[in-house]
Amino acid sequence: YKIEGGITLNAKALGDVRLPFSHEGKLPIPHLPKLSIGGLHVEKLSLRSAQIKLSLGVTNPNVFPLSKLGGTLKLSLNGTQVGDVEASLAGAIDPGKEGTAALASEIKVLALLPRLAEKEIDVKLAGELGAATPFGPMKIPVSIEKKVAIRK
């Protein structure tokens, strides 16, 4: 962008004095970060519930950092919604860099518990994350699905 103009001031001794100004710069166009689901780790498995952790990769394609990334996402496993997970990333993600958010959840859907003993499972995350930028808050819609390996 480029802006040019001037301000006219009335100076009693000199009369009208025009002060010109000009500024040129670039405004960055924000791009949504690239999101990816990492592996699923079963931390604790019992007959009634399972404690799991997922990793969410976030790649920042912008020329400015993203910070305070977080929000609540809906978690589905093999097509069954099992609950909400909180996503948060403590530090900032620098331009062109990747960060990883850990997502934890307790699953109490009995029909899915035997599936956690297998090698892979379909994972879907949906909802919205928020992030802070130097230009104000950014809303990041999330709808990603992936078959992931299960680590025990």
Coordinates of N, CA, C and O in Angstrom, one line a residue:
Y1 N 0.8 -1.2 0.0 CA 0.0 0.0 0.0 C 0.9 1.2 0.0 O 2.0 1.2 0.4
K2 N 0.3 2.3 -0.4 CA 1.0 3.6 -0.4 C 0.0 4.7 -0.1 O -1.1 4.7 -0.6
I3 N 0.4 5.5 0.8 CA -0.5 6.7 1.2 C 0.3 8.0 1.1 O 1.4 8.0 1.6
E4 N -0.3 9.0 0.5 CA 0.3 10.3 0.4 C -0.8 11.3 0.8 O -2.0 11.1 0.5
G5 N -0.3 12.4 1.3 CA -1.2 13.5 1.6 C -0.5 14.7 2.2 O 0.8 14.8 2.1
G6 N -1.2 15.5 2.9 CA -0.6 16.6 3.5 C -1.6 17.3 4.5 O -2.8 17.1 4.4
I7 N -1.0 18.0 5.4 CA -1.8 18.7 6.4 C -1.4 20.2 6.3 O -0.2 20.6 6.2
T8 N -2.4 21.0 6.2 CA -2.2 22.5 6.1 C -2.5 23.1 7.5 O -3.5 22.9 8.1
L9 N -1.5 23.8 8.0 CA -1.5 24.5 9.3 C -1.5 26.0 9.1 O -0.8 26.5 8.2
N10 N -2.3 26.7 9.9 CA -2.3 28.2 9.8 C -1.3 28.7 10.8 O -1.6 28.7 12.0
A11 N -0.2 29.2 10.4 CA 0.8 29.8 11.3 C 0.6 31.3 11.1 O 0.7 31.8 10.0
K12 N 0.4 32.0 12.3 CA 0.1 33.4 12.2 C 1.2 34.2 11.5 O 0.9 35.1 10.7
A13 N 2.4 33.9 11.8 CA 3.5 34.7 11.2 C 3.7 34.3 9.7 O 4.2 35.2 8.9
L14 N 3.5 33.1 9.4 CA 3.8 32.6 8.0 C 2.6 32.4 7.1 O 2.7 32.2 5.9
G15 N 1.4 32.3 7.7 CA 0.2 32.0 6.9 C 0.0 30.5 6.9 O 0.5 29.8 7.7
D16 N -0.6 30.1 5.8 CA -0.8 28.6 5.7 C 0.4 27.9 5.3 O 1.1 28.3 4.4
V17 N 0.7 26.8 6.1 CA 1.9 26.0 5.8 C 1.5 24.6 5.6 O 0.8 24.0 6.4
R18 N 1.8 24.0 4.4 CA 1.4 22.7 4.1 C 2.6 21.7 4.5 O 3.7 21.9 4.1
L19 N 2.3 20.7 5.2 CA 3.2 19.6 5.6 C 2.9 18.4 4.9 O 1.9 17.7 5.2
P20 N 3.6 18.0 3.9 CA 3.3 16.8 3.1 C 3.7 15.5 3.9 O 4.7 15.5 4.7
F21 N 3.1 14.4 3.7 CA 3.5 13.1 4.2 C 3.3 12.0 3.2 O 2.5 12.1 2.3
S22 N 4.1 11.0 3.3 CA 4.0 9.8 2.4 C 4.5 8.6 3.2 O 5.4 8.7 4.0
H23 N 3.8 7.5 3.0 CA 4.2 6.2 3.6 C 3.9 5.1 2.7 O 2.8 5.1 2.0
E24 N 4.8 4.1 2.6 CA 4.6 3.0 1.8 C 5.0 1.7 2.6 O 5.9 1.8 3.4
G25 N 4.2 0.7 2.4 CA 4.5 -0.5 3.2 C 3.7 -1.7 2.7 O 3.0 -1.6 1.6
K26 N 3.8 -2.8 3.4 CA 3.1 -4.0 3.0 C 2.3 -4.5 4.2 O 2.8 -4.6 5.3
L27 N 1.0 -4.9 3.9 CA 0.2 -5.5 4.9 C 0.2 -7.0 4.6 O -0.1 -7.4 3.5
P28 N 0.6 -7.8 5.6 CA 0.6 -9.3 5.4 C -0.9 -9.8 5.3 O -1.8 -9.4 6.0
I29 N -1.1 -10.7 4.3 CA -2.4 -11.4 4.2 C -2.3 -12.6 5.0 O -1.5 -13.5 4.8
P30 N -3.2 -12.7 6.1 CA -3.1 -13.9 6.9 C -3.5 -15.2 6.2 O -4.5 -15.2 5.4
H31 N -2.8 -16.3 6.5 CA -3.2 -17.6 6.0 C -3.4 -18.5 7.1 O -2.8 -18.4 8.2
L32 N -4.4 -19.4 6.9 CA -4.7 -20.4 8.0 C -3.5 -21.4 8.1 O -2.9 -21.8 7.1
P33 N -3.2 -21.7 9.4 CA -2.1 -22.7 9.5 C -2.5 -24.1 9.0 O -3.7 -24.4 9.0
K34 N -1.5 -24.9 8.7 CA -1.8 -26.2 8.3 C -1.8 -27.1 9.5 O -0.9 -27.0 10.4
L35 N -2.8 -27.9 9.7 CA -3.0 -28.8 10.8 C -2.8 -30.2 10.4 O -3.2 -30.7 9.3
S36 N -2.2 -31.0 11.3 CA -2.0 -32.5 11.0 C -2.2 -33.2 12.3 O -1.7 -32.8 13.4
I37 N -2.8 -34.4 12.2 CA -2.9 -35.3 13.4 C -1.7 -36.2 13.5 O -1.4 -36.9 12.5
G38 N -1.1 -36.3 14.6 CA 0.0 -37.2 14.8 C -0.5 -38.5 15.4 O -1.7 -38.8 15.2
G39 N 0.3 -39.2 16.1 CA -0.1 -40.5 16.6 C -1.0 -40.4 17.8 O -1.2 -39.4 18.4
L40 N -1.6 -41.6 18.1 CA -2.5 -41.7 19.3 C -1.8 -42.6 20.3 O -1.3 -43.6 19.9
H41 N -1.7 -42.1 21.5 CA -1.0 -42.9 22.6 C -2.0 -43.3 23.6 O -2.6 -42.4 24.2
V42 N -2.1 -44.6 23.9 CA -3.0 -45.0 25.0 C -2.2 -45.1 26.2 O -1.2 -45.9 26.3
E43 N -2.5 -44.2 27.2 CA -1.7 -44.1 28.4 C -2.2 -45.1 29.5 O -1.5 -45.6 30.2
K44 N -3.5 -45.3 29.5 CA -4.1 -46.2 30.5 C -5.4 -46.8 29.9 O -6.2 -46.1 29.3
L45 N -5.5 -48.1 30.0 CA -6.7 -48.8 29.5 C -7.2 -49.7 30.6 O -6.5 -50.5 31.1
S46 N -8.5 -49.5 30.8 CA -9.2 -50.4 31.8 C -10.5 -50.9 31.1 O -10.8 -50.6 30.0
L47 N -11.3 -51.7 31.9 CA -12.5 -52.2 31.3 C -13.6 -51.2 31.1 O -14.5 -51.4 30.3
R48 N -13.5 -50.0 31.8 CA -14.5 -49.0 31.6 C -14.1 -47.7 30.9 O -14.9 -46.9 30.5
S49 N -12.8 -47.5 30.8 CA -12.3 -46.2 30.2 C -10.9 -46.3 29.7 O -10.2 -47.3 30.0
A50 N -10.5 -45.3 28.9 CA -9.1 -45.3 28.4 C -8.7 -43.8 28.5 O -9.4 -42.9 28.2
Q51 N -7.4 -43.6 28.9 CA -6.8 -42.3 28.9 C -5.9 -42.3 27.6 O -5.0 -43.1 27.5
I52 N -6.2 -41.3 26.7 CA -5.4 -41.2 25.5 C -4.8 -39.8 25.3 O -5.3 -38.9 25.9
K53 N -3.8 -39.8 24.5 CA -3.2 -38.5 24.1 C -3.0 -38.5 22.6 O -2.6 -39.5 22.0
L54 N -3.3 -37.4 22.0 CA -3.0 -37.2 20.6 C -2.1 -36.0 20.4 O -2.0 -35.1 21.3
S55 N -1.4 -35.9 19.3 CA -0.6 -34.8 19.0 C -1.2 -34.1 17.8 O -1.7 -34.7 16.8
L56 N -1.2 -32.8 17.8 CA -1.7 -31.9 16.7 C -0.6 -31.1 16.2 O -0.1 -30.2 17.0
G57 N -0.2 -31.3 15.0 CA 0.9 -30.5 14.4 C 0.3 -29.2 13.8 O -0.8 -29.3 13.2
V58 N 0.9 -28.1 14.0 CA 0.5 -26.8 13.5 C 1.6 -26.1 12.8 O 2.6 -25.8 13.4
T59 N 1.5 -25.9 11.5 CA 2.5 -25.3 10.7 C 2.1 -23.9 10.4 O 1.0 -23.7 9.8
N60 N 2.9 -22.9 10.7 CA 2.5 -21.5 10.5 C 3.1 -21.0 9.1 O 4.3 -20.8 9.0
P61 N 2.2 -20.7 8.1 CA 2.6 -20.3 6.8 C 2.8 -18.8 6.7 O 3.1 -18.2 5.7
N62 N 2.5 -18.1 7.8 CA 2.5 -16.6 7.8 C 3.9 -16.0 8.0 O 4.8 -16.6 8.4
V63 N 4.0 -14.7 7.7 CA 5.2 -13.9 7.9 C 5.3 -13.3 9.3 O 6.2 -12.6 9.6
F64 N 4.3 -13.7 10.2 CA 4.2 -13.2 11.6 C 4.0 -14.4 12.5 O 3.5 -15.5 12.0
P65 N 4.4 -14.3 13.8 CA 4.2 -15.5 14.7 C 2.7 -15.7 15.1 O 1.9 -14.7 15.1
L66 N 2.4 -16.9 15.4 CA 1.1 -17.2 16.1 C 1.4 -17.6 17.5 O 2.3 -18.4 17.8
S67 N 0.6 -17.1 18.4 CA 0.8 -17.4 19.8 C -0.6 -17.7 20.5 O -1.6 -17.4 19.9
K68 N -0.5 -18.1 21.7 CA -1.7 -18.4 22.5 C -2.7 -19.3 21.7 O -3.9 -19.1 21.7
L69 N -2.2 -20.3 21.0 CA -3.1 -21.2 20.2 C -3.8 -22.1 21.2 O -3.3 -22.7 22.1
G70 N -5.2 -22.2 21.0 CA -5.9 -23.0 21.9 C -7.4 -23.1 21.5 O -7.9 -22.3 20.7
G71 N -8.1 -24.0 22.2 CA -9.5 -24.2 21.9 C -10.0 -25.6 22.3 O -9.2 -26.4 22.6
T72 N -11.3 -25.8 22.2 CA -11.9 -27.1 22.4 C -12.3 -27.7 21.1 O -13.0 -27.0 20.3
L73 N -12.0 -28.9 20.9 CA -12.3 -29.7 19.7 C -13.1 -30.9 20.0 O -12.9 -31.5 21.1
K74 N -14.0 -31.3 19.1 CA -14.7 -32.6 19.2 C -13.8 -33.7 18.6 O -13.2 -33.6 17.6
L75 N -13.7 -34.8 19.4 CA -12.9 -35.9 19.0 C -13.8 -37.1 18.7 O -14.7 -37.4 19.4
S76 N -13.6 -37.7 17.5 CA -14.3 -38.9 17.1 C -13.3 -39.9 16.7 O -12.3 -39.7 16.1
L77 N -13.6 -41.2 17.1 CA -12.8 -42.3 16.8 C -13.6 -43.3 16.1 O -14.7 -43.7 16.6
N78 N -13.2 -43.8 14.9 CA -13.9 -44.7 14.1 C -15.3 -44.2 13.9 O -16.3 -45.0 13.9
G79 N -15.5 -42.9 13.7 CA -16.9 -42.4 13.3 C -17.8 -42.2 14.5 O -18.9 -41.7 14.4
T80 N -17.3 -42.5 15.8 CA -18.1 -42.3 17.0 C -17.5 -41.1 17.8 O -16.3 -41.1 18.1
Q81 N -18.4 -40.1 18.0 CA -17.9 -39.0 18.8 C -17.7 -39.4 20.3 O -18.6 -40.0 20.9
V82 N -16.5 -39.2 20.8 CA -16.2 -39.7 22.1 C -16.0 -38.6 23.2 O -15.9 -38.9 24.3
G83 N -16.0 -37.3 22.7 CA -15.9 -36.3 23.7 C -15.2 -35.1 23.1 O -14.9 -35.0 21.9
D84 N -14.9 -34.2 24.0 CA -14.1 -32.9 23.7 C -12.7 -33.1 24.2 O -12.4 -33.7 25.2
V85 N -11.8 -32.4 23.5 CA -10.4 -32.3 23.9 C -10.0 -30.9 23.9 O -10.4 -30.1 23.0
E86 N -9.2 -30.5 24.8 CA -8.6 -29.2 24.9 C -7.3 -29.1 24.2 O -6.4 -30.0 24.5
A87 N -7.1 -28.2 23.3 CA -5.9 -28.0 22.6 C -5.2 -26.7 23.1 O -5.9 -25.7 23.1
S88 N -4.0 -26.8 23.4 CA -3.3 -25.5 23.7 C -1.8 -25.7 23.4 O -1.2 -26.8 23.6
L89 N -1.2 -24.6 23.0 CA 0.2 -24.6 22.7 C 0.8 -23.4 23.5 O 0.4 -22.2 23.2
A90 N 1.7 -23.6 24.4 CA 2.2 -22.6 25.3 C 2.9 -21.5 24.6 O 2.7 -20.3 24.8
G91 N 3.9 -21.8 23.8 CA 4.7 -20.8 23.2 C 4.2 -20.3 21.8 O 3.1 -20.7 21.4
A92 N 5.0 -19.5 21.2 CA 4.6 -19.0 19.9 C 5.2 -19.9 18.8 O 6.2 -20.5 19.0
I93 N 4.5 -19.9 17.6 CA 5.0 -20.6 16.5 C 5.5 -19.5 15.5 O 4.7 -18.7 15.0
D94 N 6.8 -19.5 15.3 CA 7.4 -18.5 14.4 C 7.0 -18.7 13.0 O 6.6 -19.8 12.6
P95 N 7.2 -17.7 12.1 CA 6.9 -17.8 10.7 C 7.6 -19.0 10.1 O 8.8 -19.2 10.3
G96 N 6.8 -19.8 9.3 CA 7.4 -20.9 8.6 C 7.8 -22.1 9.5 O 8.3 -23.1 9.0
K97 N 7.5 -22.1 10.7 CA 7.9 -23.1 11.7 C 6.6 -24.0 12.1 O 5.5 -23.6 11.8
E98 N 6.9 -25.1 12.8 CA 5.8 -26.0 13.2 C 5.9 -26.1 14.7 O 7.0 -26.1 15.3
G99 N 4.7 -26.2 15.3 CA 4.6 -26.5 16.8 C 3.7 -27.7 16.9 O 3.0 -28.1 16.0
T100 N 3.7 -28.3 18.1 CA 2.9 -29.4 18.4 C 2.1 -29.2 19.7 O 2.7 -28.9 20.7
A101 N 0.8 -29.4 19.6 CA -0.1 -29.3 20.8 C -0.5 -30.7 21.2 O -0.8 -31.6 20.4
A102 N -0.4 -31.0 22.5 CA -0.8 -32.3 23.0 C -2.3 -32.2 23.4 O -2.7 -31.3 24.1
L103 N -3.1 -33.2 23.0 CA -4.5 -33.3 23.3 C -4.7 -34.5 24.2 O -4.3 -35.6 23.8
A104 N -5.4 -34.3 25.3 CA -5.7 -35.5 26.2 C -7.2 -35.7 26.3 O -7.9 -34.7 26.3
S105 N -7.6 -36.9 26.5 CA -9.0 -37.2 26.6 C -9.2 -38.5 27.4 O -8.3 -39.4 27.3
E106 N -10.3 -38.6 28.0 CA -10.7 -39.9 28.7 C -11.9 -40.4 27.9 O -12.9 -39.7 27.7
I107 N -11.8 -41.7 27.4 CA -12.8 -42.3 26.6 C -13.6 -43.2 27.4 O -13.0 -44.1 28.1
K108 N -14.9 -43.1 27.4 CA -15.8 -44.0 28.2 C -16.8 -44.7 27.3 O -17.8 -45.3 27.8
V109 N -16.6 -44.7 26.0 CA -17.5 -45.4 25.1 C -17.0 -46.9 25.0 O -16.0 -47.2 24.4
L110 N -17.8 -47.7 25.7 CA -17.3 -49.1 25.8 C -17.1 -49.8 24.5 O -16.2 -50.7 24.3
A111 N -17.9 -49.5 23.5 CA -17.8 -50.2 22.2 C -16.5 -49.9 21.5 O -16.0 -50.7 20.7
L112 N -15.9 -48.8 21.9 CA -14.6 -48.4 21.2 C -13.4 -48.9 21.9 O -12.3 -49.0 21.4
L113 N -13.5 -49.3 23.2 CA -12.3 -49.7 24.0 C -11.6 -50.8 23.4 O -10.4 -50.8 23.3
P114 N -12.3 -51.9 22.8 CA -11.5 -53.0 22.2 C -10.7 -52.5 21.0 O -9.7 -53.1 20.7
R115 N -11.2 -51.5 20.3 CA -10.5 -51.0 19.1 C -9.2 -50.3 19.4 O -8.3 -50.2 18.6
L116 N -9.0 -49.9 20.7 CA -7.8 -49.3 21.1 C -6.6 -50.3 21.2 O -5.5 -49.9 21.4
A117 N -7.0 -51.6 21.2 CA -6.0 -52.6 21.3 C -5.4 -52.9 19.9 O -4.5 -53.7 19.8
E118 N -6.0 -52.4 18.9 CA -5.6 -52.6 17.5 C -4.4 -51.7 17.1 O -3.9 -50.9 18.0
K119 N -3.9 -51.8 15.9 CA -2.7 -51.1 15.5 C -3.0 -49.7 15.0 O -2.2 -48.8 15.1
E120 N -4.2 -49.5 14.4 CA -4.6 -48.2 13.8 C -6.1 -47.9 14.2 O -6.9 -48.8 14.5
I121 N -6.4 -46.6 14.1 CA -7.8 -46.1 14.3 C -8.0 -44.8 13.6 O -7.1 -44.1 13.4
D122 N -9.2 -44.6 13.1 CA -9.6 -43.4 12.4 C -9.9 -42.3 13.5 O -10.7 -42.5 14.4
V123 N -9.2 -41.2 13.3 CA -9.3 -40.1 14.3 C -9.8 -38.9 13.5 O -9.4 -38.5 12.4
K124 N -10.9 -38.2 14.1 CA -11.4 -37.0 13.5 C -11.4 -35.9 14.6 O -11.9 -36.1 15.7
L125 N -10.9 -34.7 14.2 CA -11.0 -33.5 15.1 C -11.8 -32.5 14.4 O -11.6 -32.2 13.2
A126 N -12.8 -31.8 15.1 CA -13.6 -30.8 14.5 C -13.8 -29.7 15.5 O -13.9 -30.0 16.7
G127 N -14.0 -28.5 15.0 CA -14.3 -27.4 15.9 C -13.5 -26.1 15.5 O -13.3 -25.9 14.3
E128 N -13.1 -25.3 16.4 CA -12.4 -24.1 16.1 C -11.3 -23.8 17.1 O -11.5 -23.9 18.3
L129 N -10.2 -23.4 16.7 CA -9.1 -23.0 17.5 C -8.9 -21.5 17.4 O -9.3 -20.9 16.4
G130 N -8.3 -20.9 18.3 CA -8.0 -19.4 18.3 C -6.5 -19.2 18.5 O -5.9 -20.1 19.1
A131 N -6.0 -18.2 17.9 CA -4.6 -17.8 18.0 C -4.5 -16.3 18.0 O -5.3 -15.6 17.5
A132 N -3.5 -15.8 18.7 CA -3.2 -14.4 18.7 C -2.1 -14.1 17.7 O -1.2 -14.9 17.5
T133 N -2.3 -13.0 17.0 CA -1.4 -12.5 16.0 C -1.1 -11.0 16.3 O -1.8 -10.4 17.1
P134 N 0.0 -10.4 15.8 CA 0.3 -9.0 16.0 C -0.9 -8.1 15.5 O -0.9 -6.9 15.8
F135 N -1.8 -8.7 14.7 CA -2.9 -7.9 14.1 C -4.2 -8.2 14.7 O -5.2 -7.8 14.2
G136 N -4.2 -8.9 15.8 CA -5.5 -9.3 16.4 C -5.7 -10.8 16.4 O -4.9 -11.6 15.9
P137 N -6.8 -11.2 17.0 CA -7.1 -12.7 17.1 C -7.4 -13.3 15.7 O -7.9 -12.7 14.8
M138 N -7.0 -14.6 15.6 CA -7.3 -15.4 14.3 C -8.1 -16.6 14.7 O -7.8 -17.3 15.7
K139 N -9.2 -16.8 14.0 CA -10.0 -18.0 14.2 C -9.6 -19.1 13.2 O -9.5 -18.7 12.0
I140 N -9.4 -20.3 13.7 CA -8.9 -21.4 12.8 C -9.9 -22.5 12.8 O -10.0 -23.2 13.8
P141 N -10.7 -22.6 11.7 CA -11.6 -23.8 11.7 C -10.9 -25.1 11.5 O -9.8 -25.2 10.8
V142 N -11.4 -26.1 12.2 CA -10.7 -27.4 12.3 C -11.7 -28.5 11.8 O -12.8 -28.6 12.3
S143 N -11.3 -29.2 10.8 CA -12.0 -30.4 10.4 C -11.0 -31.3 9.7 O -10.8 -31.2 8.5
I144 N -10.3 -32.2 10.4 CA -9.3 -33.1 9.9 C -9.6 -34.5 10.3 O -10.1 -34.7 11.4
E145 N -9.2 -35.4 9.5 CA -9.5 -36.8 9.8 C -8.3 -37.6 9.2 O -7.8 -37.3 8.1
K146 N -7.9 -38.6 10.0 CA -6.7 -39.4 9.6 C -6.7 -40.7 10.3 O -7.1 -40.8 11.4
K147 N -6.3 -41.8 9.6 CA -6.0 -43.1 10.2 C -4.6 -43.0 10.9 O -3.7 -42.7 10.2
V148 N -4.6 -43.2 12.2 CA -3.3 -43.1 12.9 C -2.9 -44.4 13.6 O -3.8 -45.2 13.9
A149 N -1.6 -44.5 13.8 CA -1.1 -45.6 14.5 C -1.4 -45.5 16.0 O -1.4 -44.3 16.5
I150 N -1.7 -46.5 16.7 CA -1.9 -46.5 18.1 C -0.7 -47.0 18.8 O -0.2 -48.1 18.6
R151 N -0.1 -46.1 19.7 CA 1.0 -46.5 20.5 C 0.6 -46.8 21.9 O -0.3 -46.2 22.5
K152 N 1.1 -47.8 22.5 CA 0.7 -48.2 23.9 C 1.9 -48.0 24.8 O 3.0 -47.9 24.5

